[in-house]
Amino acid sequence: DSGVTQTPKHLITATGQRVTLRCSPRSGDLSVYWYQQSLDQGLQFLIQYYNGEERAKGNILERFSAQQFPDLHSELNLSSLELGDSALYFCASSVLGARDTQYFGPGTRLTVL
Amino acid sequence: GQQLNQSPQSMFIQEGEDVSMNCTSSSIFNTWLWYKQDPGEGPVLLIALYKAGELTSNGRLTAQFGITRKDSFLNISASIPSDVGIYFCAAQGPNDYKLSFGAGTTVTVRA
């Protein structure tokens, strides 16, 4: 158990819908990262938050957004869903420092029908 | 797409054999990490390397951070059935904390 929790475990929805994925980081970790894992693209970095502020952005679609709340949990919002958005979405957390090590949650499997 | 070239893509090994896999890149990194992922689960950290030339062990696992900062390898000694899974290399830095991942090495152990 990495200490990172994600909900829900599975999500099935239809095209055009909007969903919210939730992540709680390990105790003491201030930084949260979101990654997408698909069969064709592998594991891809989406976005990073640190202590409530956006820190870095990867290849995240404009239909996707995220935020980190004062209690440090984070939410990833996916809207106008398309079939190609079906993937595993992982959250990772770290302390953020010279020896930064990211620990991953169990993921949310999103299926868009 | 992937910035890290990980090989081999897959391997079938006999229980008790040693396993080697590696990752290379055209870019330099500050940190190399190795993760293992079981189907439907999140990547689990195996070994973290923070310094060029560093050699680190974790039980039967040994990994090295290449001296050029552009590569890393992972060795598994005396493989056992629970070593089955997908192994990913990941690298970080030097300008940010995001991880770039290799495409993974799928390990299947024959009992």
GROMACS .gro file of C-alpha atoms in nm:
model
  224
    1ASP     CA    1   0.000   0.000   0.000
    2SER     CA    2   0.159   0.325  -0.120
    3GLY     CA    3  -0.055   0.545   0.102
    4VAL     CA    4  -0.205   0.721  -0.199
    5THR     CA    5  -0.578   0.665  -0.238
    6GLN     CA    6  -0.791   0.712  -0.546
    7THR     CA    7  -1.164   0.693  -0.601
    8PRO     CA    8  -1.353   0.554  -0.776
    9LYS     CA    9  -1.173   0.236  -0.880
   10HIS     CA   10  -1.384   0.200  -1.194
   11LEU     CA   11  -1.596   0.448  -1.386
   12ILE     CA   12  -1.813   0.376  -1.686
   13THR     CA   13  -1.978   0.665  -1.865
   14ALA     CA   14  -2.097   0.780  -2.204
   15THR     CA   15  -1.943   1.011  -2.461
   16GLY     CA   16  -2.004   1.376  -2.393
   17GLN     CA   17  -2.030   1.330  -2.018
   18ARG     CA   18  -1.817   1.480  -1.741
   19VAL     CA   19  -1.649   1.290  -1.458
   20THR     CA   20  -1.438   1.374  -1.155
   21LEU     CA   21  -1.157   1.156  -1.027
   22ARG     CA   22  -1.035   1.202  -0.673
   23CYS     CA   23  -0.694   1.150  -0.515
   24SER     CA   24  -0.565   1.177  -0.159
   25PRO     CA   25  -0.185   1.197  -0.131
   26ARG     CA   26   0.035   1.022   0.123
   27SER     CA   27   0.047   1.188   0.461
   28GLY     CA   28   0.301   1.469   0.449
   29ASP     CA   29   0.324   1.488   0.069
   30LEU     CA   30   0.250   1.832  -0.071
   31SER     CA   31   0.282   1.752  -0.440
   32VAL     CA   32   0.028   1.561  -0.648
   33TYR     CA   33   0.075   1.440  -1.004
   34TRP     CA   34  -0.177   1.299  -1.251
   35TYR     CA   35  -0.083   1.047  -1.518
   36GLN     CA   36  -0.280   0.876  -1.792
   37GLN     CA   37  -0.201   0.522  -1.902
   38SER     CA   38  -0.336   0.400  -2.234
   39LEU     CA   39  -0.237   0.108  -2.453
   40ASP     CA   40  -0.111   0.325  -2.738
   41GLN     CA   41   0.055   0.608  -2.541
   42GLY     CA   42   0.179   0.433  -2.228
   43LEU     CA   43   0.215   0.635  -1.908
   44GLN     CA   44   0.191   1.007  -1.978
   45PHE     CA   45   0.224   1.297  -1.737
   46LEU     CA   46  -0.079   1.525  -1.728
   47ILE     CA   47  -0.038   1.785  -1.456
   48GLN     CA   48   0.132   1.856  -1.120
   49TYR     CA   49   0.010   2.054  -0.820
   50TYR     CA   50   0.213   2.163  -0.524
   51ASN     CA   51   0.047   2.291  -0.208
   52GLY     CA   52  -0.260   2.402  -0.399
   53GLU     CA   53  -0.083   2.566  -0.691
   54GLU     CA   54  -0.037   2.431  -1.042
   55ARG     CA   55   0.332   2.355  -1.084
   56ALA     CA   56   0.372   2.187  -1.423
   57LYS     CA   57   0.160   2.084  -1.716
   58GLY     CA   58   0.211   1.801  -1.961
   59ASN     CA   59   0.007   1.700  -2.262
   60ILE     CA   60  -0.322   1.762  -2.088
   61LEU     CA   61  -0.623   1.828  -2.307
   62GLU     CA   62  -0.817   2.151  -2.266
   63ARG     CA   63  -1.122   1.940  -2.179
   64PHE     CA   64  -0.934   1.820  -1.872
   65SER     CA   65  -0.868   2.026  -1.561
   66ALA     CA   66  -0.748   1.963  -1.210
   67GLN     CA   67  -0.720   2.131  -0.875
   68GLN     CA   68  -0.568   2.069  -0.536
   69PHE     CA   69  -0.763   2.167  -0.228
   70PRO     CA   70  -0.641   2.309   0.106
   71ASP     CA   71  -0.649   1.961   0.260
   72LEU     CA   72  -0.413   1.859  -0.028
   73HIS     CA   73  -0.648   1.615  -0.195
   74SER     CA   74  -0.677   1.663  -0.570
   75GLU     CA   75  -0.946   1.618  -0.829
   76LEU     CA   76  -0.910   1.561  -1.202
   77ASN     CA   77  -1.210   1.673  -1.405
   78LEU     CA   78  -1.264   1.526  -1.749
   79SER     CA   79  -1.537   1.678  -1.964
   80SER     CA   80  -1.692   1.625  -2.307
   81LEU     CA   81  -1.561   1.272  -2.288
   82GLU     CA   82  -1.461   1.087  -2.601
   83LEU     CA   83  -1.402   0.718  -2.663
   84GLY     CA   84  -1.029   0.783  -2.675
   85ASP     CA   85  -1.031   0.910  -2.316
   86SER     CA   86  -1.081   0.554  -2.193
   87ALA     CA   87  -0.768   0.477  -1.993
   88LEU     CA   88  -0.625   0.423  -1.649
   89TYR     CA   89  -0.571   0.747  -1.459
   90PHE     CA   90  -0.313   0.746  -1.183
   91CYS     CA   91  -0.238   0.992  -0.914
   92ALA     CA   92   0.106   1.005  -0.753
   93SER     CA   93   0.236   1.210  -0.464
   94SER     CA   94   0.573   1.318  -0.333
   95VAL     CA   95   0.730   1.546  -0.077
   96LEU     CA   96   0.906   1.741  -0.354
   97GLY     CA   97   1.273   1.785  -0.283
   98ALA     CA   98   1.622   1.697  -0.397
   99ARG     CA   99   1.548   1.324  -0.377
  100ASP     CA  100   1.193   1.341  -0.502
  101THR     CA  101   1.024   1.001  -0.523
  102GLN     CA  102   0.671   0.959  -0.651
  103TYR     CA  103   0.439   0.696  -0.505
  104PHE     CA  104   0.141   0.593  -0.713
  105GLY     CA  105  -0.218   0.525  -0.619
  106PRO     CA  106  -0.415   0.223  -0.742
  107GLY     CA  107  -0.568   0.416  -1.030
  108THR     CA  108  -0.912   0.481  -1.173
  109ARG     CA  109  -1.013   0.285  -1.481
  110LEU     CA  110  -1.230   0.506  -1.700
  111THR     CA  111  -1.437   0.347  -1.972
  112VAL     CA  112  -1.619   0.577  -2.212
  113LEU     CA  113  -1.890   0.403  -2.416
  114GLY     CA  114   0.519   0.973  -2.674
  115GLN     CA  115   0.786   0.794  -2.474
  116GLN     CA  116   1.121   0.964  -2.427
  117LEU     CA  117   1.281   0.656  -2.277
  118ASN     CA  118   1.372   0.353  -2.484
  119GLN     CA  119   1.318   0.045  -2.274
  120SER     CA  120   1.426  -0.304  -2.376
  121PRO     CA  121   1.348  -0.578  -2.409
  122GLN     CA  122   0.976  -0.533  -2.464
  123SER     CA  123   0.904  -0.877  -2.318
  124MET     CA  124   1.084  -1.181  -2.189
  125PHE     CA  125   1.007  -1.537  -2.095
  126ILE     CA  126   1.239  -1.675  -1.834
  127GLN     CA  127   1.289  -1.993  -1.638
  128GLU     CA  128   1.246  -1.976  -1.262
  129GLY     CA  129   1.585  -1.925  -1.104
  130GLU     CA  130   1.731  -1.733  -1.399
  131ASP     CA  131   1.867  -1.381  -1.381
  132VAL     CA  132   1.687  -1.102  -1.570
  133SER     CA  133   1.824  -0.781  -1.715
  134MET     CA  134   1.647  -0.486  -1.869
  135ASN     CA  135   1.757  -0.136  -1.951
  136CYS     CA  136   1.646   0.210  -2.048
  137THR     CA  137   1.824   0.467  -2.259
  138SER     CA  138   1.750   0.824  -2.354
  139SER     CA  139   1.900   1.104  -2.560
  140SER     CA  140   1.834   1.341  -2.268
  141ILE     CA  141   2.003   1.362  -1.929
  142PHE     CA  142   1.809   1.310  -1.610
  143ASN     CA  143   1.864   1.370  -1.238
  144THR     CA  144   1.675   1.068  -1.111
  145TRP     CA  145   1.604   0.720  -1.244
  146LEU     CA  146   1.330   0.505  -1.094
  147TRP     CA  147   1.215   0.150  -1.153
  148TYR     CA  148   0.853   0.050  -1.096
  149LYS     CA  149   0.662  -0.279  -1.123
  150GLN     CA  150   0.298  -0.286  -1.224
  151ASP     CA  151   0.058  -0.576  -1.186
  152PRO     CA  152  -0.254  -0.586  -1.406
  153GLY     CA  153  -0.514  -0.331  -1.296
  154GLU     CA  154  -0.290  -0.191  -1.023
  155GLY     CA  155  -0.075   0.117  -0.983
  156PRO     CA  156   0.302   0.117  -1.039
  157VAL     CA  157   0.493   0.013  -0.727
  158LEU     CA  158   0.832   0.168  -0.666
  159LEU     CA  159   1.117  -0.083  -0.664
  160ILE     CA  160   1.436   0.121  -0.668
  161ALA     CA  161   1.522   0.492  -0.683
  162LEU     CA  162   1.859   0.623  -0.809
  163TYR     CA  163   1.965   0.983  -0.753
  164LYS     CA  164   2.331   1.004  -0.856
  165ALA     CA  165   2.518   0.921  -1.174
  166GLY     CA  166   2.707   0.594  -1.131
  167GLU     CA  167   2.498   0.492  -0.830
  168LEU     CA  168   2.442   0.118  -0.787
  169THR     CA  169   2.157   0.023  -0.554
  170SER     CA  170   2.012  -0.309  -0.443
  171ASN     CA  171   1.676  -0.404  -0.299
  172GLY     CA  172   1.675  -0.775  -0.219
  173ARG     CA  173   1.718  -0.963  -0.546
  174LEU     CA  174   1.692  -0.640  -0.744
  175THR     CA  175   1.991  -0.432  -0.846
  176ALA     CA  176   1.978  -0.112  -1.050
  177GLN     CA  177   2.235   0.136  -1.172
  178PHE     CA  178   2.220   0.501  -1.278
  179GLY     CA  179   2.437   0.536  -1.587
  180ILE     CA  180   2.743   0.757  -1.565
  181THR     CA  181   2.625   0.966  -1.862
  182ARG     CA  182   2.289   1.024  -1.682
  183LYS     CA  183   2.116   0.898  -1.997
  184ASP     CA  184   2.058   0.536  -1.904
  185SER     CA  185   1.980   0.285  -1.633
  186PHE     CA  186   1.953  -0.091  -1.597
  187LEU     CA  187   1.767  -0.325  -1.365
  188ASN     CA  188   1.874  -0.678  -1.280
  189ILE     CA  189   1.661  -0.938  -1.107
  190SER     CA  190   1.853  -1.236  -0.973
  191ALA     CA  191   1.716  -1.587  -0.922
  192SER     CA  192   1.371  -1.507  -1.056
  193ILE     CA  193   1.063  -1.652  -0.887
  194PRO     CA  194   0.700  -1.676  -1.007
  195SER     CA  195   0.595  -1.358  -0.826
  196ASP     CA  196   0.840  -1.160  -1.040
  197VAL     CA  197   0.581  -1.178  -1.319
  198GLY     CA  198   0.460  -0.836  -1.419
  199ILE     CA  199   0.545  -0.526  -1.616
  200TYR     CA  200   0.855  -0.332  -1.519
  201PHE     CA  201   0.883   0.035  -1.606
  202CYS     CA  202   1.179   0.265  -1.597
  203ALA     CA  203   1.106   0.630  -1.524
  204ALA     CA  204   1.328   0.935  -1.520
  205GLN     CA  205   1.297   1.283  -1.377
  206GLY     CA  206   1.458   1.622  -1.423
  207PRO     CA  207   1.671   1.816  -1.466
  208ASN     CA  208   1.425   2.103  -1.506
  209ASP     CA  209   1.108   1.967  -1.349
  210TYR     CA  210   0.965   1.685  -1.139
  211LYS     CA  211   0.744   1.511  -1.393
  212LEU     CA  212   0.828   1.152  -1.474
  213SER     CA  213   0.894   1.026  -1.825
  214PHE     CA  214   0.834   0.653  -1.863
  215GLY     CA  215   0.963   0.372  -2.076
  216ALA     CA  216   0.715   0.149  -2.258
  217GLY     CA  217   0.767  -0.134  -2.010
  218THR     CA  218   0.917  -0.483  -2.005
  219THR     CA  219   0.672  -0.767  -1.957
  220VAL     CA  220   0.826  -1.053  -1.761
  221THR     CA  221   0.674  -1.398  -1.766
  222VAL     CA  222   0.829  -1.671  -1.554
  223ARG     CA  223   0.804  -2.036  -1.648
  224ALA     CA  224   0.788  -2.253  -1.339
   0.00000   0.00000   0.00000
